[in-house]
Amino acid sequence: MLGSLTTSWIQWPSPRLLVIPVVARAALVPLFLLCNYQPVGIERTLPVQITNDWTYWILAIIMSYSSGYLSSLAMMYTPQYVQEKYQAKAGMFAAGMLVTGIFLGIMFSGVMPLVVSF
């Protein structure tokens, strides 16, 4: 919510450079696996590298805030960069891709217990 709200006041980066922070967020996923993540019913074989709980919370805050901010920013930029007659369709496609990304992220989280047990 706070990330989405922030886009009302600050729109950075530009549409052309938006892909950089979006892709950079992918680096946070392996960091979560290095935290003390203990899935129920699975023996963890991947060594725990980050034992501090505050580090986990900071990573989670960065991930959630940037998710709200960058997704709202992308939704704002999308209709502005197509012809006027295609703006509604572009907005719908952007929303569809956002929902698809959220769904795939949720489905991918089911694989994480297998990753830490290798």
Coordinates of C-alpha atoms in Angstrom, one line a residue:
M1 CA 0.0 0.0 0.0
L2 CA 2.7 2.5 0.9
G3 CA 4.7 1.7 -2.3
S4 CA 1.5 2.3 -4.4
L5 CA 0.8 5.5 -2.5
T6 CA 4.3 6.8 -3.0
T7 CA 3.8 6.8 -6.8
S8 CA 1.3 9.7 -6.3
W9 CA 4.2 11.9 -5.4
I10 CA 7.3 10.4 -7.0
Q11 CA 7.5 8.9 -10.4
W12 CA 11.1 7.7 -10.8
P13 CA 12.6 6.0 -12.8
S14 CA 11.5 6.9 -16.3
P15 CA 9.5 4.4 -18.3
R16 CA 12.7 3.6 -20.3
L17 CA 14.7 2.7 -17.2
L18 CA 11.9 1.0 -15.2
V19 CA 13.1 -2.4 -16.2
I20 CA 16.4 -2.0 -14.2
P21 CA 14.9 -1.9 -10.7
V22 CA 12.3 -4.5 -11.7
V23 CA 15.0 -7.0 -12.7
A24 CA 17.2 -6.0 -9.8
R25 CA 14.5 -7.2 -7.4
A26 CA 15.1 -10.7 -8.6
A27 CA 18.4 -10.6 -6.6
L28 CA 16.3 -10.6 -3.4
V29 CA 14.9 -14.1 -4.0
P30 CA 18.1 -16.0 -3.4
L31 CA 18.8 -13.8 -0.4
F32 CA 15.6 -15.1 1.2
L33 CA 16.7 -18.7 0.7
L34 CA 19.9 -17.9 2.5
C35 CA 17.9 -16.8 5.6
N36 CA 16.9 -19.2 8.3
Y37 CA 14.0 -20.6 6.3
Q38 CA 12.8 -23.9 7.8
P39 CA 9.9 -25.5 5.7
V40 CA 7.7 -27.8 7.7
G41 CA 8.3 -31.5 7.0
I42 CA 11.5 -30.9 4.8
E43 CA 15.1 -31.3 6.0
R44 CA 17.0 -28.2 5.0
T45 CA 20.4 -29.1 3.4
L46 CA 21.2 -25.6 2.0
P47 CA 23.4 -23.9 4.7
V48 CA 21.9 -20.9 6.5
Q49 CA 24.1 -17.9 5.7
I50 CA 21.9 -15.1 7.1
T51 CA 21.0 -15.8 10.7
N52 CA 19.9 -12.3 11.8
D53 CA 16.1 -12.0 11.8
W54 CA 16.3 -8.3 11.3
T55 CA 18.0 -8.9 7.9
Y56 CA 15.0 -11.0 6.9
W57 CA 12.6 -8.3 7.9
I58 CA 14.5 -5.6 6.0
L59 CA 14.6 -7.7 2.9
A60 CA 10.9 -8.4 3.2
I61 CA 10.1 -4.7 3.6
I62 CA 12.3 -3.8 0.6
M63 CA 10.6 -6.5 -1.5
S64 CA 7.1 -5.5 -0.6
Y65 CA 7.6 -1.8 -0.8
S66 CA 9.3 -2.0 -4.2
S67 CA 6.6 -4.4 -5.4
G68 CA 3.9 -1.9 -4.7
Y69 CA 5.9 1.0 -6.0
L70 CA 7.2 -0.5 -9.2
S71 CA 3.9 -2.2 -10.2
S72 CA 1.9 1.0 -9.7
L73 CA 4.5 2.9 -11.6
A74 CA 4.3 0.5 -14.5
M75 CA 0.5 0.6 -14.5
M76 CA 0.7 4.4 -14.6
Y77 CA 3.2 4.5 -17.5
T78 CA 1.5 1.9 -19.7
P79 CA -1.4 3.8 -21.1
Q80 CA 0.6 7.0 -21.6
Y81 CA 2.9 5.4 -24.3
V82 CA 0.3 4.1 -26.7
Q83 CA -2.1 5.8 -29.1
E84 CA -5.2 7.2 -27.4
K85 CA -7.5 4.6 -29.0
Y86 CA -5.4 1.7 -27.5
Q87 CA -5.0 3.2 -24.0
A88 CA -7.8 1.1 -22.4
K89 CA -6.6 -2.1 -24.0
A90 CA -3.0 -1.4 -22.9
G91 CA -4.2 -0.8 -19.3
M92 CA -6.1 -4.1 -19.4
F93 CA -3.1 -6.0 -20.7
A94 CA -0.8 -4.4 -18.1
A95 CA -3.3 -5.4 -15.3
G96 CA -3.4 -8.9 -16.8
M97 CA 0.4 -9.2 -16.8
L98 CA 0.5 -7.9 -13.2
V99 CA -2.0 -10.5 -12.1
T100 CA -0.2 -13.2 -14.1
G101 CA 3.1 -12.2 -12.4
I102 CA 1.6 -12.4 -8.9
F103 CA 0.1 -15.8 -9.7
L104 CA 3.4 -17.2 -11.0
G105 CA 5.2 -15.8 -8.0
I106 CA 2.8 -17.6 -5.6
M107 CA 3.1 -20.8 -7.6
F108 CA 6.9 -20.5 -7.6
S109 CA 7.0 -20.2 -3.9
G110 CA 5.8 -23.8 -3.7
V111 CA 9.1 -24.8 -5.3
M112 CA 11.3 -23.1 -2.6
P113 CA 11.1 -26.0 -0.1
L114 CA 12.6 -28.2 -2.7
V115 CA 15.4 -25.8 -3.4
V116 CA 16.6 -25.6 0.2
S117 CA 16.5 -29.4 0.5
F118 CA 19.0 -30.2 -2.3

